[in-house]
Coordinates of C-alpha atoms and ligand atoms in Angstrom, one line a residue:
M9 CA 0.1 -0.1 0.0
R10 CA 2.7 2.2 0.5
R11 CA 4.2 1.9 -2.9
L12 CA 0.7 2.6 -4.3
G13 CA 0.5 5.8 -2.1
L14 CA 4.0 6.8 -3.6
T15 CA 3.0 6.2 -7.0
I16 CA -0.2 8.1 -6.6
A17 CA 1.5 10.9 -5.5
K18 CA 4.3 11.0 -8.2
L19 CA 1.3 10.9 -10.7
K20 CA -0.4 13.4 -9.4
T21 CA 3.0 15.5 -9.3
M22 CA 3.6 14.7 -12.8
R23 CA 2.5 18.4 -13.8
S24 CA 5.0 19.9 -11.1
R25 CA 8.1 21.8 -11.8
Q26 CA 11.4 20.3 -13.0
R27 CA 14.7 22.2 -12.3
Y28 CA 16.4 21.6 -15.6
L29 CA 13.2 21.6 -18.0
S30 CA 12.7 24.6 -20.5
S31 CA 9.4 26.6 -19.3
R32 CA 7.8 25.4 -22.4
L33 CA 7.8 21.8 -21.3
Q34 CA 7.2 22.2 -17.6
G35 CA 4.2 20.2 -16.5
F36 CA 4.6 17.5 -19.1
G37 CA 6.8 15.0 -16.8
T38 CA 6.8 11.2 -17.9
T39 CA 4.0 10.1 -20.6
I40 CA 1.1 8.1 -18.9
F41 CA 1.6 5.1 -21.1
A42 CA 5.6 4.8 -19.6
T43 CA 4.3 5.1 -16.8
M44 CA 1.3 2.3 -16.7
S45 CA 3.4 0.0 -18.2
Q46 CA 6.1 0.3 -15.8
L47 CA 3.2 -0.3 -13.3
A48 CA 2.3 -3.4 -15.0
I49 CA 5.9 -4.7 -14.9
E50 CA 6.3 -3.9 -11.3
T51 CA 2.7 -5.2 -10.3
N52 CA 2.9 -8.2 -12.5
S53 CA -0.1 -6.9 -14.0
V54 CA -2.1 -7.6 -17.0
N55 CA -1.4 -4.6 -19.2
L56 CA -4.7 -3.1 -20.7
G57 CA -3.3 0.4 -20.9
Q58 CA -0.7 1.4 -23.4
G59 CA -2.1 0.9 -26.6
F60 CA 0.1 -2.0 -28.5
P61 CA -0.9 -5.3 -29.8
D62 CA 0.8 -8.6 -27.9
Y63 CA 1.1 -10.1 -31.1
D64 CA 2.9 -9.4 -34.5
G65 CA 1.8 -7.9 -37.7
P66 CA 1.5 -9.7 -41.1
E67 CA 4.1 -12.4 -41.4
L68 CA 4.6 -11.2 -45.2
I69 CA 5.7 -7.8 -44.1
A70 CA 7.7 -9.1 -41.4
E71 CA 10.0 -11.1 -43.9
A72 CA 9.8 -8.2 -46.3
A73 CA 11.8 -6.1 -43.2
I74 CA 14.2 -9.2 -42.7
A75 CA 14.6 -9.4 -46.6
A76 CA 15.4 -5.7 -46.8
I77 CA 18.0 -6.1 -43.6
R78 CA 19.8 -9.0 -45.4
S79 CA 19.8 -7.4 -48.8
G80 CA 21.7 -4.2 -47.4
L81 CA 19.0 -1.8 -47.5
N82 CA 20.5 -0.4 -44.0
Q83 CA 22.0 3.3 -44.7
Y84 CA 20.2 6.4 -44.8
P85 CA 17.0 6.6 -47.0
P86 CA 16.4 10.0 -48.7
G87 CA 15.2 12.8 -46.9
P88 CA 11.5 12.6 -47.6
G89 CA 11.4 8.7 -47.5
I90 CA 11.9 6.0 -50.0
E91 CA 10.0 6.4 -53.3
P92 CA 8.1 3.1 -53.1
L93 CA 6.8 4.1 -49.9
R94 CA 5.6 7.6 -50.9
R95 CA 4.0 5.9 -54.0
A96 CA 2.4 3.3 -51.9
V97 CA 1.2 6.1 -49.5
A98 CA -0.3 7.9 -52.4
L99 CA -1.7 5.1 -54.0
H100 CA -3.5 4.0 -50.8
N101 CA -5.0 7.5 -50.1
Q102 CA -6.3 7.4 -53.8
E103 CA -7.8 4.2 -53.5
H104 CA -9.7 4.3 -50.1
Y105 CA -10.6 8.3 -50.1
G106 CA -10.2 8.9 -54.0
V107 CA -7.8 12.1 -53.1
I108 CA -4.8 12.3 -55.7
Y109 CA -1.6 13.0 -54.2
D110 CA 1.8 13.5 -56.1
P111 CA 4.2 11.2 -54.1
T112 CA 7.4 13.2 -55.0
T113 CA 5.8 16.6 -53.6
E114 CA 3.1 16.0 -51.5
V115 CA 3.9 13.0 -49.2
L116 CA 6.7 12.9 -46.5
I117 CA 7.8 10.0 -44.5
T118 CA 8.1 10.2 -40.8
A119 CA 9.4 8.4 -37.4
G120 CA 6.0 7.7 -36.7
A121 CA 2.9 9.9 -36.3
T122 CA 4.3 11.5 -33.5
E123 CA 7.0 13.0 -35.4
A124 CA 4.5 14.1 -38.1
L125 CA 2.5 15.7 -35.8
A126 CA 5.4 17.4 -33.9
S127 CA 7.2 18.6 -37.3
T128 CA 3.8 19.7 -38.5
L129 CA 3.2 21.7 -35.3
I130 CA 6.9 23.2 -34.9
S131 CA 7.0 23.7 -38.9
L132 CA 3.5 26.0 -39.2
L133 CA 2.7 27.8 -35.8
E134 CA 4.0 31.0 -34.7
V135 CA 4.6 31.8 -30.9
G136 CA 1.5 32.4 -29.5
D137 CA -0.7 30.9 -32.1
E138 CA -3.6 28.6 -31.2
V139 CA -4.7 25.4 -32.1
V140 CA -8.3 24.1 -31.5
V141 CA -8.0 20.4 -30.1
F142 CA -10.7 18.0 -29.1
E143 CA -10.3 16.9 -25.7
P144 CA -9.7 14.2 -24.2
C145 CA -6.8 14.4 -26.4
Y146 CA -3.8 12.4 -27.4
D147 CA -0.9 13.3 -25.1
S148 CA 1.6 14.4 -27.7
Y149 CA -0.4 17.1 -29.3
V150 CA -0.3 19.7 -26.3
A151 CA 3.3 18.8 -25.7
S152 CA 4.4 19.2 -29.5
I153 CA 2.0 22.8 -29.4
A154 CA 3.9 23.6 -26.4
M155 CA 7.5 22.8 -28.2
A156 CA 6.2 25.3 -30.9
G157 CA 5.5 28.1 -28.5
A158 CA 1.8 27.7 -29.1
R159 CA -1.3 27.2 -27.3
A160 CA -4.0 24.4 -27.3
V161 CA -7.6 25.3 -26.7
P162 CA -9.7 22.7 -25.9
I163 CA -13.1 21.8 -27.2
R164 CA -14.6 19.0 -25.3
L165 CA -16.4 15.8 -26.4
N166 CA -19.0 14.8 -24.0
G167 CA -19.6 11.5 -23.1
P168 CA -21.2 9.1 -23.0
N169 CA -21.6 9.7 -27.0
W170 CA -18.5 11.7 -27.2
D171 CA -20.3 14.4 -29.1
F172 CA -19.4 18.2 -29.2
D173 CA -20.9 21.6 -29.2
F174 CA -20.7 23.2 -32.5
E175 CA -21.6 26.7 -31.2
K176 CA -18.5 26.4 -28.7
L177 CA -16.2 25.2 -31.4
R178 CA -17.4 28.2 -33.5
S179 CA -16.7 30.7 -30.8
S180 CA -13.3 29.0 -29.7
I181 CA -12.0 30.4 -33.2
G182 CA -10.1 33.7 -32.5
P183 CA -7.6 35.9 -34.2
R184 CA -4.7 33.7 -33.2
T185 CA -6.3 30.5 -34.2
R186 CA -4.1 28.9 -36.8
A187 CA -5.5 25.1 -37.1
I188 CA -7.8 22.8 -35.8
L189 CA -6.4 19.6 -34.9
V190 CA -8.9 16.3 -35.6
N191 CA -8.3 12.8 -34.4
T192 CA -10.3 10.3 -36.1
P193 CA -11.1 7.4 -35.1
H194 CA -10.4 9.2 -31.7
N195 CA -8.0 8.2 -28.8
P196 CA -9.1 7.8 -26.1
T197 CA -12.8 7.7 -26.7
G198 CA -13.0 5.5 -29.5
K199 CA -15.4 8.0 -31.3
V200 CA -15.4 8.3 -34.9
F201 CA -16.5 11.9 -36.2
D202 CA -19.3 11.7 -38.5
F203 CA -20.0 13.3 -41.7
E204 CA -21.8 16.1 -40.4
E205 CA -19.1 17.0 -37.6
L206 CA -16.6 17.0 -40.3
S207 CA -18.4 18.9 -42.4
E208 CA -18.8 21.5 -40.0
I209 CA -15.3 21.6 -39.3
A210 CA -14.4 22.0 -43.0
R211 CA -17.0 25.1 -43.1
L212 CA -15.3 26.7 -40.0
A213 CA -11.8 26.2 -41.4
I214 CA -12.6 27.4 -44.9
E215 CA -14.5 30.4 -43.6
N216 CA -12.0 31.5 -41.0
D217 CA -8.8 30.4 -43.4
L218 CA -7.4 27.6 -40.9
L219 CA -5.3 25.0 -41.3
V220 CA -6.5 21.5 -40.5
I221 CA -4.3 18.9 -39.1
T222 CA -6.0 15.3 -39.0
D223 CA -4.6 12.2 -36.9
E224 CA -6.1 9.1 -38.8
V225 CA -3.8 6.5 -37.3
Y226 CA -6.6 4.2 -36.7
E227 CA -8.1 4.9 -39.8
H228 CA -8.2 1.2 -40.9
L229 CA -9.8 0.4 -37.1
V230 CA -13.4 1.3 -37.3
F231 CA -16.1 -1.2 -36.2
E232 CA -19.0 1.1 -36.4
G233 CA -19.8 3.7 -38.8
T234 CA -17.2 5.1 -41.7
H235 CA -13.8 7.0 -41.4
H236 CA -14.3 10.0 -43.6
Y237 CA -10.9 11.7 -44.9
L238 CA -11.5 15.3 -44.3
A239 CA -9.1 16.4 -47.0
S240 CA -11.7 14.9 -49.6
F241 CA -14.4 17.6 -48.3
D242 CA -14.9 20.5 -50.6
G243 CA -12.4 23.1 -50.5
M244 CA -10.3 20.8 -47.9
R245 CA -7.4 19.5 -49.7
E246 CA -5.1 22.5 -49.9
R247 CA -5.7 23.3 -46.2
T248 CA -5.5 19.7 -44.9
I249 CA -2.5 18.0 -43.5
S250 CA -3.4 14.3 -43.1
I251 CA -1.1 12.2 -40.6
S252 CA -1.2 8.4 -40.3
S253 CA 1.1 5.9 -39.7
A254 CA 1.9 2.0 -40.4
A255 CA 1.9 1.4 -36.6
K256 CA -2.0 0.6 -36.0
T257 CA -2.9 -0.7 -39.6
F258 CA 0.1 -3.1 -39.5
S259 CA 0.4 -4.0 -35.9
F260 CA 4.0 -2.9 -35.8
T261 CA 3.9 -0.2 -33.4
G262 CA 7.6 -0.3 -32.5
W263 CA 8.7 0.4 -36.1
K264 CA 7.8 3.9 -36.2
I265 CA 7.0 4.5 -39.7
G266 CA 4.5 7.3 -40.3
W267 CA 3.6 9.8 -43.0
V268 CA 2.2 13.3 -43.5
V269 CA 0.3 14.3 -46.9
A270 CA -0.5 17.8 -48.1
Q271 CA -0.1 20.1 -50.6
P272 CA 3.5 20.8 -51.6
E273 CA 4.1 24.1 -50.1
L274 CA 3.1 22.7 -46.7
I275 CA 5.0 19.5 -47.3
A276 CA 8.2 21.6 -47.8
A277 CA 7.5 23.7 -44.7
I278 CA 6.9 20.5 -42.6
R279 CA 10.1 19.0 -44.3
T280 CA 12.2 22.0 -42.7
S281 CA 11.8 20.9 -39.2
K282 CA 11.7 17.1 -39.9
Q283 CA 15.1 17.1 -41.3
F284 CA 16.5 18.3 -38.1
L285 CA 14.5 16.2 -35.7
T286 CA 15.3 12.9 -37.1
Y287 CA 16.5 13.4 -40.6
V288 CA 15.4 10.1 -41.8
N289 CA 14.3 6.7 -39.9
G290 CA 14.0 3.1 -40.5
A291 CA 15.3 2.2 -43.8
P292 CA 14.1 -1.3 -43.8
F293 CA 11.0 -0.8 -42.2
Q294 CA 10.2 1.5 -45.1
H295 CA 10.5 -0.7 -47.6
A296 CA 8.5 -3.5 -45.7
I297 CA 5.7 -0.7 -45.2
A298 CA 5.7 0.0 -48.7
K299 CA 5.1 -3.8 -49.5
G300 CA 2.5 -4.1 -46.9
L301 CA 0.5 -1.2 -48.8
E302 CA 0.4 -3.0 -51.8
P303 CA -3.3 -3.2 -52.7
E304 CA -3.4 -6.7 -53.8
L305 CA -2.2 -7.9 -50.7
D306 CA -5.2 -6.5 -49.1
L307 CA -3.5 -6.1 -45.7
T308 CA -5.0 -3.1 -44.3
R309 CA -7.8 -4.9 -43.2
E310 CA -6.2 -7.7 -40.9
A311 CA -5.6 -5.7 -37.8
K312 CA -9.7 -4.8 -37.4
L313 CA -10.2 -8.5 -38.0
A314 CA -7.7 -9.7 -35.7
L315 CA -9.3 -7.2 -32.9
G316 CA -12.4 -8.2 -33.5
P317 CA -13.1 -11.2 -31.1
S318 CA -10.9 -9.0 -28.4
R319 CA -12.9 -6.2 -28.6
D320 CA -16.3 -8.2 -28.2
L321 CA -14.8 -10.0 -25.3
L322 CA -13.4 -7.2 -23.4
I323 CA -16.6 -4.9 -23.8
G324 CA -19.1 -7.7 -23.0
A325 CA -16.8 -8.8 -19.9
L326 CA -16.6 -4.7 -18.3
D327 CA -20.7 -4.8 -19.0
Q328 CA -21.1 -7.8 -16.9
L329 CA -18.9 -6.7 -14.4
E330 CA -21.2 -3.6 -14.1
L331 CA -18.2 -1.2 -15.1
N332 CA -20.4 0.7 -17.7
P333 CA -18.4 0.4 -20.9
M334 CA -19.2 3.4 -23.2
P335 CA -19.8 3.4 -26.9
T336 CA -16.7 3.1 -28.7
A337 CA -17.0 2.9 -32.7
G338 CA -13.0 2.3 -33.4
T339 CA -9.5 2.4 -32.3
Y340 CA -7.9 0.0 -29.8
F341 CA -9.9 1.3 -26.9
V342 CA -13.1 1.3 -24.6
N343 CA -13.6 3.8 -21.9
C344 CA -15.9 3.1 -18.5
D345 CA -17.5 5.7 -16.5
I346 CA -16.6 4.3 -13.0
S347 CA -18.8 6.6 -11.1
S348 CA -21.6 4.1 -10.4
V349 CA -19.0 1.8 -9.0
T350 CA -16.7 4.0 -6.9
K351 CA -16.5 7.7 -5.9
E352 CA -12.7 7.4 -6.4
D353 CA -11.0 9.3 -9.1
A354 CA -9.7 7.5 -12.4
L355 CA -6.1 7.6 -11.4
T356 CA -6.5 6.2 -7.8
F357 CA -8.9 3.8 -9.1
C358 CA -6.3 2.5 -11.8
M359 CA -3.5 2.3 -9.2
R360 CA -5.5 0.3 -6.9
M361 CA -6.7 -2.2 -9.6
A362 CA -3.3 -2.3 -10.7
N363 CA -1.9 -3.1 -7.1
E364 CA -5.1 -5.3 -6.2
A365 CA -6.3 -6.8 -9.0
G366 CA -3.2 -6.9 -11.1
V367 CA -4.8 -5.3 -14.3
V368 CA -3.8 -2.1 -15.9
A369 CA -5.7 0.4 -17.5
I370 CA -5.2 4.1 -18.1
P371 CA -6.9 7.2 -16.3
S372 CA -8.4 8.8 -19.0
S373 CA -8.5 12.2 -17.0
V374 CA -4.6 12.6 -18.1
F375 CA -6.0 13.4 -21.5
Y376 CA -8.0 16.6 -20.4
L377 CA -6.2 20.3 -20.2
D378 CA -9.3 21.1 -17.7
R379 CA -9.7 17.6 -15.5
E380 CA -12.7 18.9 -13.9
G381 CA -15.6 16.6 -14.6
S382 CA -13.2 13.8 -16.4
E383 CA -12.2 12.1 -13.2
H384 CA -14.6 9.0 -13.8
Y385 CA -13.4 7.7 -17.1
V386 CA -11.0 4.8 -17.5
R387 CA -9.6 3.8 -20.7
F388 CA -8.9 -0.3 -21.6
A389 CA -7.0 -1.5 -24.5
F390 CA -8.4 -4.6 -26.2
C391 CA -5.5 -4.9 -28.5
K392 CA -4.4 -8.1 -26.7
R393 CA -5.1 -11.6 -27.3
T394 CA -8.4 -13.2 -26.1
S395 CA -6.4 -15.5 -23.5
V396 CA -4.8 -12.3 -22.0
I397 CA -8.3 -10.5 -21.8
D398 CA -9.6 -13.5 -20.1
E399 CA -6.9 -13.4 -17.7
A400 CA -7.5 -9.6 -17.0
V401 CA -11.3 -10.5 -16.8
S402 CA -11.2 -13.1 -14.6
R403 CA -8.7 -11.0 -12.0
L404 CA -11.6 -8.4 -12.2
E405 CA -14.1 -10.8 -11.7
S406 CA -12.3 -11.8 -8.2
W407 CA -11.4 -8.3 -7.4
L408 CA -14.8 -6.8 -7.5
D409 CA -16.7 -9.6 -6.2
Ligands
PMP512 N1 -1.9 9.5 -32.7 C1 -2.7 8.8 -31.9 C2 -4.0 9.0 -31.8 C3 -2.1 7.4 -31.1 O1 -3.1 6.9 -30.3 C4 -0.7 7.4 -31.3 C5 -0.1 6.2 -30.9 N2 0.1 5.4 -31.7 C6 0.1 8.0 -32.4 C7 -0.5 9.2 -32.7 C8 1.4 7.9 -32.7 O2 1.8 7.0 -33.4 P1 3.3 6.5 -34.2 O3 3.5 5.4 -33.0 O4 3.2 6.1 -35.5 O5 4.0 7.6 -33.7
LIG513 N1 -0.8 5.3 -28.7 C1 -0.6 4.5 -27.5 C2 -1.7 4.7 -26.8 O1 -2.8 5.6 -26.7 C3 0.6 4.7 -26.8 C4 1.7 5.2 -27.7 C5 3.0 5.8 -26.6 O2 3.2 5.2 -25.6 N2 3.6 6.8 -26.9 O3 -2.0 3.9 -25.5

């Protein structure tokens, strides 16, 4: 129990001042994913926290990476990424969303979506600019916006359906607003933005001459509804920076191959910071992902097919355990509203669950700029083998009994 108290105290002070850290990054501490995965190791817990599959992606893609390493494709690739991968990304977006991009000037390969987001924000924002984000939001957004010297302006997604107030979105746009950042399918809620919501975002962006940055890393993990590609909306191609990655689509989260797609002037600007962040990354993995994206292999559907049984199993079990799983249309995640089970905040609940039940989840409150009203959401990841989900469920059953 002493360790539990200490870890809670540590997590609660995650936002506290660090001596050597630049003022721009004060309060960001250690990510919740690193913290909770470490806790899972320390407590020997089933880790339903950090979103990574506990199995490999398609064998054919793994073999392509091995073949690339063996054939000596191990030196720096070209700055914008290898040509076959840029071509494969452009073709993918044409086939799936009907938008045509020039692989030479309109596609940039990055070290995962994380670097794509960071280099986009660092390259395009002026100090003091504002970026509208939908909260809860993925942790790297606010940190990268801060690194750019800009400010995140949150628009709240309201549970249980995670809808938002159009009027609030409209009134959040001011003279310093430079961009709206849209993550669909959305982490941590599992929301898939619908056509009407995206049309409204597009309308506002055009009216106010804003850029729109989309994070679509879960584009192929939609279980209910449809993923709409914002760049394909009327008037949006020239102002949308579409970001995605191979991590979730191919279940190789550790390879860190991502991409940015946008019109040439935007790509040129984004490349300017990207070249000084990593310059390039993952040469043999770039070749393997280019292979994986070949349309005739049809591998972009595999991850969703693999996830289905684990998703059904976990959501059904959380419901039976009366942990109140909320609607989730896409991604790796389901959130529970724990308010009818406990008066504890999500962080305390998650710490106790790790220590007493041996199951790790993520307190979704950490994804809010203002935590007020968010303290009862807990995110569980279902991107794990069914045997692992079974084990977590049986531990939770005994714990809650
Ligand atoms: N955006 C979201 C919404 C995510 O959940 C993640 C985590 N994979 C990322 C970006 C980062 O993706 P990558 O691993 O490709 O850097
Ligand atoms: N995207 C993963 C999640 O949301 C975590 C990736 C990371 O640890 N940066 O769980």
